[in-house]
Coordinates of C-alpha atoms in Angstrom, one line a residue:
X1 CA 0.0 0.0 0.0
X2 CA 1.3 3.2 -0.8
X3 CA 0.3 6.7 0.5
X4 CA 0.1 10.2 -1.0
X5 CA -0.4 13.3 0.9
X6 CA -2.6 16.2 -0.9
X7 CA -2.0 19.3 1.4
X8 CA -4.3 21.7 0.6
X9 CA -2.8 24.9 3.0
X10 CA -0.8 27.8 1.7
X11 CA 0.9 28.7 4.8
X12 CA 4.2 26.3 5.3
X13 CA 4.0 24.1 8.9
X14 CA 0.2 24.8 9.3
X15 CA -1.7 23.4 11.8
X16 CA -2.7 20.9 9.0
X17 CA 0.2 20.0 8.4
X18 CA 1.7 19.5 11.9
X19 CA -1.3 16.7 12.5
X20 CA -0.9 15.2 9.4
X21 CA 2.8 14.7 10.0
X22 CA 1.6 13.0 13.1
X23 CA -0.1 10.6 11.4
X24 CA 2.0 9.6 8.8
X25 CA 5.3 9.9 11.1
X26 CA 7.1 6.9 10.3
X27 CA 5.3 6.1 6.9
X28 CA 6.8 6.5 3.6
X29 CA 4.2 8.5 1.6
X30 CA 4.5 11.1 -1.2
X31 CA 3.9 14.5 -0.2
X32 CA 2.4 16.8 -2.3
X33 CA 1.7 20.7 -1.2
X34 CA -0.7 22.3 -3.9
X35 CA 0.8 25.5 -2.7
X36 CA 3.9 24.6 -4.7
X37 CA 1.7 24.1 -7.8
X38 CA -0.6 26.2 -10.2
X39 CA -3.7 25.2 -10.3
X40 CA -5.7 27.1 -12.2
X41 CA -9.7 27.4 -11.6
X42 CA -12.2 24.8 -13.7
X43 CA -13.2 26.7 -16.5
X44 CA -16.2 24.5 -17.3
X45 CA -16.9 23.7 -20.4
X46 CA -19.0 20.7 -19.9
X47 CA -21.5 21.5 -22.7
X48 CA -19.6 23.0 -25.4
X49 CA -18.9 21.2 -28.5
X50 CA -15.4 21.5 -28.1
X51 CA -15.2 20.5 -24.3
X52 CA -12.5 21.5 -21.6
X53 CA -9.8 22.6 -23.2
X54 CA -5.8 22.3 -21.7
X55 CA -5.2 24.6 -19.0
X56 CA -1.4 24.7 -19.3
X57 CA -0.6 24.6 -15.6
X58 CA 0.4 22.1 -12.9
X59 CA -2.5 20.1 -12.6
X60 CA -2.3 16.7 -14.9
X61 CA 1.7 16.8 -12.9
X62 CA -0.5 16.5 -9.3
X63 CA -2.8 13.8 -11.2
X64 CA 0.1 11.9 -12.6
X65 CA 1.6 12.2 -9.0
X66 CA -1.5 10.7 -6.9
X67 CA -2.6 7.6 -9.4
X68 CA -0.5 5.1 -8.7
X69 CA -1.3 5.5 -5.1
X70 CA -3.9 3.2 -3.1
X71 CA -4.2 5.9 -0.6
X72 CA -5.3 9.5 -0.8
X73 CA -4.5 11.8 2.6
X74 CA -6.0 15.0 2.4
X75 CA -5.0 17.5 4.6
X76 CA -6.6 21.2 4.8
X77 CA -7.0 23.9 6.8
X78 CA -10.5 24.8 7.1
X79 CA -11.4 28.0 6.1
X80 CA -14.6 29.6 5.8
X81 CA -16.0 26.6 7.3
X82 CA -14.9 24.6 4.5
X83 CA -11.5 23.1 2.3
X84 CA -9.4 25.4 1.1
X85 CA -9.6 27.4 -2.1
X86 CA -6.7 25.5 -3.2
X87 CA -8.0 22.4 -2.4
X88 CA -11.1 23.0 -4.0
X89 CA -9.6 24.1 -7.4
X90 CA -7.9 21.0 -6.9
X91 CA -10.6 18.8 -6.9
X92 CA -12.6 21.1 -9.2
X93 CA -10.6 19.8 -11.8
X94 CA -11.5 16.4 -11.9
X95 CA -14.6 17.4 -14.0
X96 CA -12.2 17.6 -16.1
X97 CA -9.9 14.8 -16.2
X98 CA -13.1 12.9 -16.6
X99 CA -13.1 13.9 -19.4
X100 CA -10.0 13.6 -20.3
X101 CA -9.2 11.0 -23.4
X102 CA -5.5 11.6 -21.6
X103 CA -7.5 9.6 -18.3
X104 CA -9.7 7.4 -19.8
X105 CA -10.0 5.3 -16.8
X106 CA -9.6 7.9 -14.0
X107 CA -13.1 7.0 -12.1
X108 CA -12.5 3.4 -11.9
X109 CA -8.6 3.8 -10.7
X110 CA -9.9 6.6 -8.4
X111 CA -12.4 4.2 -7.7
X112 CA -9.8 1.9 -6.0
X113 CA -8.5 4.2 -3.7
X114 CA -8.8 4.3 0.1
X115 CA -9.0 8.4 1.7
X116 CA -8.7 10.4 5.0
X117 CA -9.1 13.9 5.6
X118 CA -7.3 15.7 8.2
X119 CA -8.5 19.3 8.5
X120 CA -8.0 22.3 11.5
X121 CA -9.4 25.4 12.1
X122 CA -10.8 27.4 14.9
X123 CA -14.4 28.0 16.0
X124 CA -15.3 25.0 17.0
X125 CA -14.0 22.6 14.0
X126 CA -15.2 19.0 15.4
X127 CA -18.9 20.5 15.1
X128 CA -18.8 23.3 12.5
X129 CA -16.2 20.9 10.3
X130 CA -18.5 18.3 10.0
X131 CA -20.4 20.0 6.1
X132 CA -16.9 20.0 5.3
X133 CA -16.3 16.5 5.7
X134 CA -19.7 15.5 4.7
X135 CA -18.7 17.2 1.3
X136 CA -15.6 15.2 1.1
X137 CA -17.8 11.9 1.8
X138 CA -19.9 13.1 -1.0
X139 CA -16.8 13.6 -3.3
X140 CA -15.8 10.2 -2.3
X141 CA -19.0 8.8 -2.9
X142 CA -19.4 9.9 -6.6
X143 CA -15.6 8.7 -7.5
X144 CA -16.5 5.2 -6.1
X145 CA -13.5 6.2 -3.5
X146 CA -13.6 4.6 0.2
X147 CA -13.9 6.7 2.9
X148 CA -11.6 5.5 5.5
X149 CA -12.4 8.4 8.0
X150 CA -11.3 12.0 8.9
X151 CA -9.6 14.0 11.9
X152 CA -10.6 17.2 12.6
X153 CA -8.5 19.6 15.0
X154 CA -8.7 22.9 16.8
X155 CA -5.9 25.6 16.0
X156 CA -5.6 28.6 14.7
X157 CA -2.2 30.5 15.1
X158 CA 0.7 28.5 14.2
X159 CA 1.0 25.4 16.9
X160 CA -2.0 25.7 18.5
X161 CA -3.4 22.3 17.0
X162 CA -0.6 20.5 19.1
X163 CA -2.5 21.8 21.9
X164 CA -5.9 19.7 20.9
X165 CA -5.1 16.3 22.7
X166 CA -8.3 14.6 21.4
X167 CA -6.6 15.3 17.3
X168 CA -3.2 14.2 18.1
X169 CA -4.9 11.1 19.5
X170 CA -6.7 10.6 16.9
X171 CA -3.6 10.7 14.8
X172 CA -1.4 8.9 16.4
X173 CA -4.2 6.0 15.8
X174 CA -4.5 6.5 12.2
X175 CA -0.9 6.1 12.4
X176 CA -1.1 2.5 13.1
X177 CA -4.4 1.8 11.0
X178 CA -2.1 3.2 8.7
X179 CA 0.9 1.6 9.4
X180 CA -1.1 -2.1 9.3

């Protein structure tokens, strides 16, 4: 089983990223930060006769990246009570792709994927996260993807998540699932 990590934040060592690291510590995956990529908005173009068109940015590199993997970590800060923009765009973009005569099987590998979310913010995240996650579950649904659960942590400056025991708990245990 091999693991890649989508991390969705813009700020370097956010609070999303410090829990995630917590749950992969010891784990060969392959990170990716979408921060270090452009990604450019879907243009959709769903019902025109000449379809989505090549966006000439990073995104088929990200896609290319995260295939041959059997599981999917996304991490996000939650902003707005929600993923983040860039995580969105991200996943935006698979309109696209399936479409793509480039991807012609990208549901069904997608399909055989395993994901976690791991996503912090403030203002009460383990209740006012949860439409957040249920959108990811409903992402996951649609791509035939299993959901193998989420974490969701309290921080907002820089450090505070390692502060919310419950979350690094909750990492440290999808460490081992993980690691099995």
């Amino acid at each position: 089983m091999t693991i890649a990590v989508i991390y969705g934040g813009t700020r370097q060592n956010g609070n999303h990223e410090l829990l995630t690291e917590r749950a992969v510590q010891g784990i060969v995956t392959e990170e990716i930060y979408l921060r270090d990529h452009t990604i450019l908005p879907i243009e959709d173009m769903r019902h025109s006769p000449e379809g989505f068109q090549d966006r000439s940015d990073d995104y088929n590199t990200i896609i290319d990246r995260i295939l041959p993997h059997d599981i999917l970590v996304f991490s996000t800060p939650i902003y707005w009570y929600s993923m983040s923009g860039t995580m969105k765009n991200f996943i935006d973009r698979w309109s696209q792709t399936l479409r793509d005569a480039k991807y012609p099987d990208f549901k069904n590998k997608m399909a055989s994927k395993k994901a976690f979310v791991i996503a912090v913010g403030g203002d009460d995240p383990a209740m006012k996260g949860l439409p957040m996650i249920q959108q990811f579950k409903y992402i996951f649904d649609f791509m035939g993807i299993e959901f193998g659960g989420y974490i969701l942590g309290e921080g907002n400056k820089p450090g505070d998540v390692l502060q919310d025991q419950e979350a690094l708990f909750a990492a440290s245990q999808l460490n081992l699932k993980l690691k099995d």
